[in-house]
Short mmCIF file of C-alpha atoms in Angstrom, two decimals:
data_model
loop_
_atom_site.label_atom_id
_atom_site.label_comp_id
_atom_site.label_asym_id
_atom_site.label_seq_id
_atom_site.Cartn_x
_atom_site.Cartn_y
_atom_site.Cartn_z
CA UNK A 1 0.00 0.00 0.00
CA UNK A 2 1.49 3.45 -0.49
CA UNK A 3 2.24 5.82 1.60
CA UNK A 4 -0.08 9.03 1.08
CA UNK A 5 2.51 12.27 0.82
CA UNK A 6 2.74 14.48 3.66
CA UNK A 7 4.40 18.15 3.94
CA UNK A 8 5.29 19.69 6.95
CA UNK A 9 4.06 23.25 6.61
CA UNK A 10 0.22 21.27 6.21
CA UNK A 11 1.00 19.60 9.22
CA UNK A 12 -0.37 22.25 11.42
CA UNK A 13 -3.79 23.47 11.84
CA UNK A 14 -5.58 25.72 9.52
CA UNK A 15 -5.94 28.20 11.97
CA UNK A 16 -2.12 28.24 12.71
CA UNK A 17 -1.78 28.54 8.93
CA UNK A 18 -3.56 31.67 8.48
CA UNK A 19 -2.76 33.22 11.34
CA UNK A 20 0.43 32.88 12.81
CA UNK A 21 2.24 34.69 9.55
CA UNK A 22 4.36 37.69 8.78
CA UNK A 23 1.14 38.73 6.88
CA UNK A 24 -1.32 38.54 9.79
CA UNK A 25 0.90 40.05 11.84
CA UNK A 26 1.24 43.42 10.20
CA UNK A 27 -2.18 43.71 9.43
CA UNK A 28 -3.21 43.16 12.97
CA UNK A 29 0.02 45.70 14.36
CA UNK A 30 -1.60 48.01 11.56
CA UNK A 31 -5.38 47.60 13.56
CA UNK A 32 -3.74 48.10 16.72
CA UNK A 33 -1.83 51.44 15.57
CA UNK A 34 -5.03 52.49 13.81
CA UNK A 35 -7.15 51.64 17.26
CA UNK A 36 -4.17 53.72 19.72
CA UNK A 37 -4.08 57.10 17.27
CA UNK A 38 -7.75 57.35 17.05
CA UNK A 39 -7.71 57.49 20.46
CA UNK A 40 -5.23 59.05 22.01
CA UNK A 41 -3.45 61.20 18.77
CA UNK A 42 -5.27 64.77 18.77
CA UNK A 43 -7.22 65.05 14.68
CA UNK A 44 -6.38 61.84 13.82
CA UNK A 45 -10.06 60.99 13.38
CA UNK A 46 -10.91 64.38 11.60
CA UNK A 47 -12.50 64.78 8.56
CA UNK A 48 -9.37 65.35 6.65
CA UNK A 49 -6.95 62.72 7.92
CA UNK A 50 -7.63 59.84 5.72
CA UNK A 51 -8.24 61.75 2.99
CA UNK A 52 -4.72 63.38 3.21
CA UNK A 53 -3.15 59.76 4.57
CA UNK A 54 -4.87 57.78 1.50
CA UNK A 55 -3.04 60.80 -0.83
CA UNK A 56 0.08 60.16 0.40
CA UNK A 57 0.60 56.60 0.60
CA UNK A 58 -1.07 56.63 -2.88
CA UNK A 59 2.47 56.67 -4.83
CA UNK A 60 4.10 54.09 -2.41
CA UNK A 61 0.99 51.37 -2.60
CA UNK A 62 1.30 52.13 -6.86
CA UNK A 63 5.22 51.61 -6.63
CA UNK A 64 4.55 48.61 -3.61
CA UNK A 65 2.79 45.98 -6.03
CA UNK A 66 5.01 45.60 -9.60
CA UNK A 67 7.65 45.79 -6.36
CA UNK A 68 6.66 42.62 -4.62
CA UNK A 69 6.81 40.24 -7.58
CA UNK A 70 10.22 41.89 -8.46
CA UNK A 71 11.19 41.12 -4.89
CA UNK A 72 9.73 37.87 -4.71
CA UNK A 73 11.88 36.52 -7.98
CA UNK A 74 14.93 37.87 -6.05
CA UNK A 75 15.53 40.84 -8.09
CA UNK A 76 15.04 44.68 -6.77
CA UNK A 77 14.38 47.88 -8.74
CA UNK A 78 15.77 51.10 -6.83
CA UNK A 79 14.41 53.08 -10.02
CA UNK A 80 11.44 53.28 -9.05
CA UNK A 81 11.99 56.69 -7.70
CA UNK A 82 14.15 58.20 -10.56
CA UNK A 83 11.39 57.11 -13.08
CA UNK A 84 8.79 58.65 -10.80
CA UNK A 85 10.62 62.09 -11.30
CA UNK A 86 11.47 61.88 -14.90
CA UNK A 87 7.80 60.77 -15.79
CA UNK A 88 6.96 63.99 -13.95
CA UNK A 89 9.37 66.00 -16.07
CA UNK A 90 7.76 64.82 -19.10
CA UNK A 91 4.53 65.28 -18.33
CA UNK A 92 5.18 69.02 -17.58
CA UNK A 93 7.84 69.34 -20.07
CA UNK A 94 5.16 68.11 -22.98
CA UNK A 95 2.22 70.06 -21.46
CA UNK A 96 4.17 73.65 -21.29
CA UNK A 97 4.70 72.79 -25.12
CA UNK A 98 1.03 72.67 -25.93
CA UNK A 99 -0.09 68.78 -25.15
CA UNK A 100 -3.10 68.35 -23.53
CA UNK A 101 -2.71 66.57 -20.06
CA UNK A 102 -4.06 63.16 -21.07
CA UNK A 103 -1.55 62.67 -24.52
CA UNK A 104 1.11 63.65 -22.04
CA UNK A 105 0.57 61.78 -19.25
CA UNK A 106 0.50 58.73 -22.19
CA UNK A 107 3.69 59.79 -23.39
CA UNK A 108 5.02 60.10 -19.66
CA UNK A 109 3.49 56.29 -19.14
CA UNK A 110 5.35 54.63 -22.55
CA UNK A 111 8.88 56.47 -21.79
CA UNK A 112 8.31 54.69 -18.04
CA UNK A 113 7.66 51.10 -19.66
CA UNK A 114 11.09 52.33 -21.61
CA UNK A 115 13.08 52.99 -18.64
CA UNK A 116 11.16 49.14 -17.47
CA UNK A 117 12.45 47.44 -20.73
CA UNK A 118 15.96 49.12 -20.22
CA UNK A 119 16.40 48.03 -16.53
CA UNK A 120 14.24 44.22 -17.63
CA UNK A 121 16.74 43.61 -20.60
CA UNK A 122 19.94 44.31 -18.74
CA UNK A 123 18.93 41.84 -15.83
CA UNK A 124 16.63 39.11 -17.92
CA UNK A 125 19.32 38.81 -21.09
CA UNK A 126 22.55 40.02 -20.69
CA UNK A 127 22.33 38.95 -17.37
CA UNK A 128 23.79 41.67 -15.10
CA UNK A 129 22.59 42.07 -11.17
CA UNK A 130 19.70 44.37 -10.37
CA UNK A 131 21.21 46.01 -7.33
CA UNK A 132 24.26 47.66 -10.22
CA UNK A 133 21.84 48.14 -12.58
CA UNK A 134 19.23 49.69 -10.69
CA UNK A 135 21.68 51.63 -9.16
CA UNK A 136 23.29 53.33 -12.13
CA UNK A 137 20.05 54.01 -14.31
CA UNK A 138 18.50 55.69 -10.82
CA UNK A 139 21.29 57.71 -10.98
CA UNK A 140 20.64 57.96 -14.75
CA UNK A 141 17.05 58.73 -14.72
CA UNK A 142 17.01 61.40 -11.94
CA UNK A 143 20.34 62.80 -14.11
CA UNK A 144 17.97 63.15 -17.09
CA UNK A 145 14.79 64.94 -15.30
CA UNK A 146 16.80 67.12 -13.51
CA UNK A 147 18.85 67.93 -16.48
CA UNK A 148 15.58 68.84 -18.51
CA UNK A 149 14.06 71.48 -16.22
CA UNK A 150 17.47 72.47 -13.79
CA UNK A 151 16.53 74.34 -10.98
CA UNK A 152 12.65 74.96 -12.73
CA UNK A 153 9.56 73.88 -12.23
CA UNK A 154 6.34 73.18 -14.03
CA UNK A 155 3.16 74.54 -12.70
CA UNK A 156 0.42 75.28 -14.89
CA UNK A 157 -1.52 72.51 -15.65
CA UNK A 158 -5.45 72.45 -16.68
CA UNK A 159 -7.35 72.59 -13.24
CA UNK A 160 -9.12 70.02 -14.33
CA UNK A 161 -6.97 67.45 -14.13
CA UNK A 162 -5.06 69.05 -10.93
CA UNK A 163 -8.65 69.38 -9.40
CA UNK A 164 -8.91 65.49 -10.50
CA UNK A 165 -6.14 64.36 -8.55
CA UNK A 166 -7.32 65.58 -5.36
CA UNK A 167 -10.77 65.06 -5.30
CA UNK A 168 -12.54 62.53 -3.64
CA UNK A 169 -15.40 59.95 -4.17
CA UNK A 170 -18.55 61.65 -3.72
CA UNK A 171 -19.27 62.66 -0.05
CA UNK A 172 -16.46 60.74 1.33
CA UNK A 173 -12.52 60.72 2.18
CA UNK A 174 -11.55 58.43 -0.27
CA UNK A 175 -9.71 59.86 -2.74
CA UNK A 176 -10.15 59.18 -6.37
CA UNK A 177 -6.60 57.36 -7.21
CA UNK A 178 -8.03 54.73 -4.78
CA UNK A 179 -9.90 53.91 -7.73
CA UNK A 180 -6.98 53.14 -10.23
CA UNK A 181 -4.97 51.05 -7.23
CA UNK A 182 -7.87 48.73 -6.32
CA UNK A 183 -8.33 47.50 -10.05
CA UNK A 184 -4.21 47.39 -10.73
CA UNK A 185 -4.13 45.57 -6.69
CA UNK A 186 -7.08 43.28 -7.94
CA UNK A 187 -4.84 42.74 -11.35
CA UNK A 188 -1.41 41.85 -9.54
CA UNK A 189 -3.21 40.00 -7.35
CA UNK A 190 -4.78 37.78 -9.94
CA UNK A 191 -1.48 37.77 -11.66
CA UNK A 192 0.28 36.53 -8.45
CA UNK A 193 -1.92 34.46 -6.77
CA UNK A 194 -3.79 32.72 -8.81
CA UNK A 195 -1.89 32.41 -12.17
CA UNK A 196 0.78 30.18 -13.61
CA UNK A 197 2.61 33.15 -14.79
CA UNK A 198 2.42 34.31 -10.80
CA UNK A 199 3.88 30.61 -9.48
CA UNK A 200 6.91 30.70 -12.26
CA UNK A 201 7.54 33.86 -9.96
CA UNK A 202 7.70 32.00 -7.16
CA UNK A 203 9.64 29.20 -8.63
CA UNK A 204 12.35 31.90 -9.71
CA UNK A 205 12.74 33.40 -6.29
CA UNK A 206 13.39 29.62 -4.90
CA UNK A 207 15.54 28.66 -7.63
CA UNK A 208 15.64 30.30 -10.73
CA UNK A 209 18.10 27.28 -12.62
CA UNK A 210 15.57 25.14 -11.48
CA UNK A 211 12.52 27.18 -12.60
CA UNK A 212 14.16 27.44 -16.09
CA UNK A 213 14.56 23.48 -16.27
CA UNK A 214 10.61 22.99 -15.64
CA UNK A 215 9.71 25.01 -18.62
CA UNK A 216 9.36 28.96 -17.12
CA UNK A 217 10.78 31.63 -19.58
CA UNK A 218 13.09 33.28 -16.64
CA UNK A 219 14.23 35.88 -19.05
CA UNK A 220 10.79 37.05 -20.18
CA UNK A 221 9.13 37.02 -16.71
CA UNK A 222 11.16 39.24 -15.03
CA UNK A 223 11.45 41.48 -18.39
CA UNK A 224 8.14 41.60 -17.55
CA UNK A 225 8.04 42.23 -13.82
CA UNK A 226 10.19 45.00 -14.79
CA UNK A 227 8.51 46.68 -17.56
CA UNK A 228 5.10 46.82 -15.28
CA UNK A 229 7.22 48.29 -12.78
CA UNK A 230 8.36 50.99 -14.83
CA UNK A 231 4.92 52.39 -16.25
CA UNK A 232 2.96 51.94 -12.77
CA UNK A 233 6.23 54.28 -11.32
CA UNK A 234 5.11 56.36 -14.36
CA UNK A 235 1.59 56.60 -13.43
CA UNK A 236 2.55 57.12 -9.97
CA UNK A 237 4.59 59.88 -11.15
CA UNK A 238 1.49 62.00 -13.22
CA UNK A 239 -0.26 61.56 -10.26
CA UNK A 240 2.06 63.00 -7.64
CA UNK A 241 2.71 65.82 -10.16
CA UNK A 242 -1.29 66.56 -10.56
CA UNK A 243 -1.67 66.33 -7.06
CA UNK A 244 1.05 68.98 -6.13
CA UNK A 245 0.61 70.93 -9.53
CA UNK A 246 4.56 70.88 -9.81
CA UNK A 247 6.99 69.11 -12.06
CA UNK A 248 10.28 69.26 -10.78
CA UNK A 249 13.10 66.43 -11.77
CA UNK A 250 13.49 65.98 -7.70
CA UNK A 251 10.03 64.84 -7.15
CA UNK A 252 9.73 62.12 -5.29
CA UNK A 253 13.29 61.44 -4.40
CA UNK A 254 13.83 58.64 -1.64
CA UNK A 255 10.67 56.96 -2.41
CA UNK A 256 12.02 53.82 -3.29
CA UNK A 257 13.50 53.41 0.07
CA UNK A 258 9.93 54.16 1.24
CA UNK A 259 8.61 51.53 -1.20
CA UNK A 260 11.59 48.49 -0.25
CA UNK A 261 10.60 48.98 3.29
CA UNK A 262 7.09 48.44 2.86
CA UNK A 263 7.47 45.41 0.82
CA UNK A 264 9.87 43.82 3.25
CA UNK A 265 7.61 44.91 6.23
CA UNK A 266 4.79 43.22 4.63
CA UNK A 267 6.79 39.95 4.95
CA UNK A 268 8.39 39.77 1.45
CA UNK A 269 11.67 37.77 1.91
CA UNK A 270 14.47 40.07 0.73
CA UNK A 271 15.84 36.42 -1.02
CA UNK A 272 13.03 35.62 -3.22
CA UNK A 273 10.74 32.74 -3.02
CA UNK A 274 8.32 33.93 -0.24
CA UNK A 275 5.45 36.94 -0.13
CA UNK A 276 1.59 38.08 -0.51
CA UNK A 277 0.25 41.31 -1.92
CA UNK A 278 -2.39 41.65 1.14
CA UNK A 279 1.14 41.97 3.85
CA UNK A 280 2.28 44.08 1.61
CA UNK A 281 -1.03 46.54 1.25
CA UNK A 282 -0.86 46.21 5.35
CA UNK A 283 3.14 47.40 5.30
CA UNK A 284 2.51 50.69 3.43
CA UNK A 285 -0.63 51.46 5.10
CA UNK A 286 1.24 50.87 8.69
CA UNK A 287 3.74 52.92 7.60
CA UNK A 288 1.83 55.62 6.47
CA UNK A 289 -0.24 56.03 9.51
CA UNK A 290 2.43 55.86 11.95
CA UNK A 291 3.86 58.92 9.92
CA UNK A 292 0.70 60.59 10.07
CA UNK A 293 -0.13 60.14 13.79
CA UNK A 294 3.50 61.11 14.38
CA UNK A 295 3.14 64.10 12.35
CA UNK A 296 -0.18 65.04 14.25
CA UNK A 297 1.87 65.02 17.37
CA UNK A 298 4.88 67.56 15.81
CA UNK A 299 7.40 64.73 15.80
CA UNK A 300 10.23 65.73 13.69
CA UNK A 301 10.89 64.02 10.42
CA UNK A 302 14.15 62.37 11.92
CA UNK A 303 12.45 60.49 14.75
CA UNK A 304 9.96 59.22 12.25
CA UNK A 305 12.41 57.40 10.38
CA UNK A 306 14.25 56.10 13.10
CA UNK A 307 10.87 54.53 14.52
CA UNK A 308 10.13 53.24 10.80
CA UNK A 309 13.63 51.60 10.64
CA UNK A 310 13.33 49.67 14.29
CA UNK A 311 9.79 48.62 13.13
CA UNK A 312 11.71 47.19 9.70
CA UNK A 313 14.48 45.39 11.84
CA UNK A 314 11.67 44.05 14.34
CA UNK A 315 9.48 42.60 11.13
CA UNK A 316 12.56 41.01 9.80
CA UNK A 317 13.37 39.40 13.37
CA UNK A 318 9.49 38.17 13.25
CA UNK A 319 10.04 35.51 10.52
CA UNK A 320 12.08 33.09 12.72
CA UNK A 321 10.37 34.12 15.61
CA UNK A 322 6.70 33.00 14.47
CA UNK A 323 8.40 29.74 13.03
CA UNK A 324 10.11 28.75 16.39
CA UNK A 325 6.37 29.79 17.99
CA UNK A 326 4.95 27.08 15.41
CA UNK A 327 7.59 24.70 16.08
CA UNK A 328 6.17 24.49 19.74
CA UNK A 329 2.59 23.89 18.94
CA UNK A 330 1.00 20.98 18.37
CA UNK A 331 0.39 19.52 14.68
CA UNK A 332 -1.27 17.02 13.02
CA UNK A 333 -0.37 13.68 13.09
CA UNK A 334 0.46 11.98 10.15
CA UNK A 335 -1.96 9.33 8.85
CA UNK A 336 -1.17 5.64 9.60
CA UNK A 337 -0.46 3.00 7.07
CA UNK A 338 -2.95 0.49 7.51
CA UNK A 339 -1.80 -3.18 8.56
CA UNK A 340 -1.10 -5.67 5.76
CA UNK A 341 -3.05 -8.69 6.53
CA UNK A 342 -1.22 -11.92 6.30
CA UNK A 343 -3.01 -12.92 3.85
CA UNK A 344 -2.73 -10.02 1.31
CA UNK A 345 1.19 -10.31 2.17
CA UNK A 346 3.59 -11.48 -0.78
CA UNK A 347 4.83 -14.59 -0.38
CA UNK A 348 8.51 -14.44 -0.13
CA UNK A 349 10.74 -15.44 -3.52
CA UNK A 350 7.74 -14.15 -5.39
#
């Protein structure tokens, strides 16, 4: 009789599953943080503050989701930023030359699936590591916008679209760019989740040799991966330059630090192989209302950071933690073999 298979992560209880994970973790420490400001942080439950919070995590949970699945192959794009700011550049660049705000902002989105398929083909094919590459074409890209409008900046845009960018839905706080990021989370999340396209990124992240040997186009995925990454940063770009009514070529500088964090937070492993969109939705919103209620309370910028960066160290400390807490409860056991009856046994030199 054979032995039915049996893995060891299914060897717990469902509930243990589901809860005890990086994931669940940060969306309950988000609750909790949520919970503590609305009652103790002066305004944090006025009219305006998720309105204003929503607006400026907008960019970072844009950036946050191509991110992930770049993450999770084992790659990293510290672009992001740069193509945020040159995207911005062009839009204003195109619009003070007579384009109307729509063809601009398309031209802004195809030159950031450029600066994708530049980054995608010197990673996927010639094979180079993202961390150099990344590295020199931020430096590149933020070379380029700055060098386009110098110490200038672009501020008259049609008030329509500026009044667009910061207006909410209907009677409520939410602002309108909600809109775009549910459908593009609901897309990724398809993508990753429940696609074959999103398990070959997992399969790269583990082991990408292996991955290629079972068929996955290594090369073309992450190509991919990066491409998408490059025109959401580019969409995330017209919007933070509608919503301030500026392009400058140092918008939005530091983000991707901003971005990484909130990834990792969400309990994406920094080595590949391991990581859900929902964490990672929890991460940036976490982050963005600690800054908030810290904010509300005149904390300097400084301190902010430093309480983001401990958080970061403690979330990374978390993974082993939770798995030594699982190693202690009780699981499963493993289903028997049933007896072999004498009679049904093989006689022997058969």
């Amino acid at each position: 009789m054979t032995t039915p298979r049996t893995y060891s992560e299914f060897s717990q209880p469902l509930w243990q599953r589901v809860l005890l994970t990086r994931e669940m973790a940060v969306i309950v420490l988000t609750a909790a943080v949520v919970l503590y400001s609305l009652a103790n942080v002066p305004n944090f439950d006025g009219p305006l503050t998720l309105k204003f919070l929503l607006q400026d995590i907008a960019p970072i949970l844009l950036i946050a989701l191509p991110m992930t699945l770049i993450i999770i192959t084992g790659e990293i794009d510290l672009s992001v930023a740069s193509i945020v700011g040159l995207s911005s550049v062009m839009l204003g660049v195109l619009h003070d030359n007579g384009l109307s705000v729509p063809v601009a902002a398309l031209l802004a989105l195809l030159l950031g699936a450029a600066c994708g398929a530049l980054n995608g083909f010197l990673i996927a094919y010639v094979g180079l590591p993202s961390l150099a590459v990344t590295i020199g074409t931020l430096a590149l890209f933020r070379g380029i916008a700055v060098g386009l409008l110098g110490t200038k900046a672009v501020t008259e845009f049609t008030e329509r679209w500026t009044d667009l960018a910061t207006d909410t839905l209907g009677s409520s706080n939410i602002p309108v760019v909600m809109v775009p990021f549910v459908v593009l989370a609901i897309g990724f999340s398809l993508l990753l989740h429940f696609s074959t396209f999103g398990r070959g990124v997992y399969d790269i992240g583990l082991n990408d040799e292996a991955a290629h040997f079972t068929g996955i186009n290594v090369a073309r995925t992450k190509w991919i991966l990066f491409v998408l990454s490059g025109v959401v940063s580019a969409f995330a770009g017209v919007y933070y330059t509608l919503r301030f009514g500026s392009a400058r070529g140092d918008n939005a500088t530091g983000m991707e630090l901003q971005v990484i964090a909130a990834v990792l937070l969400g309990g994406v492993s920094i080595f590949g192989g391991r990581g859900k969109l929902h964490g990672v939705i929890a991460g940036v919103v976490l982050i963005g209302v600690i800054a908030s209620a810290l904010r509300l309370e005149r904390v300097t910028v400084n301190v902010t950071n430093i309480i983001i960066g401990l958080l970061l160290i403690a979330s990374v400390i978390s993974t082993p933690l939770l798995s030594w807490v699982a190693t202690r409860l009780p699981r499963k056991a493993p289903p028997s073999e049933e007896p072999t009856s004498p009679k049904q046994a093989t006689p022997a030199g058969v």
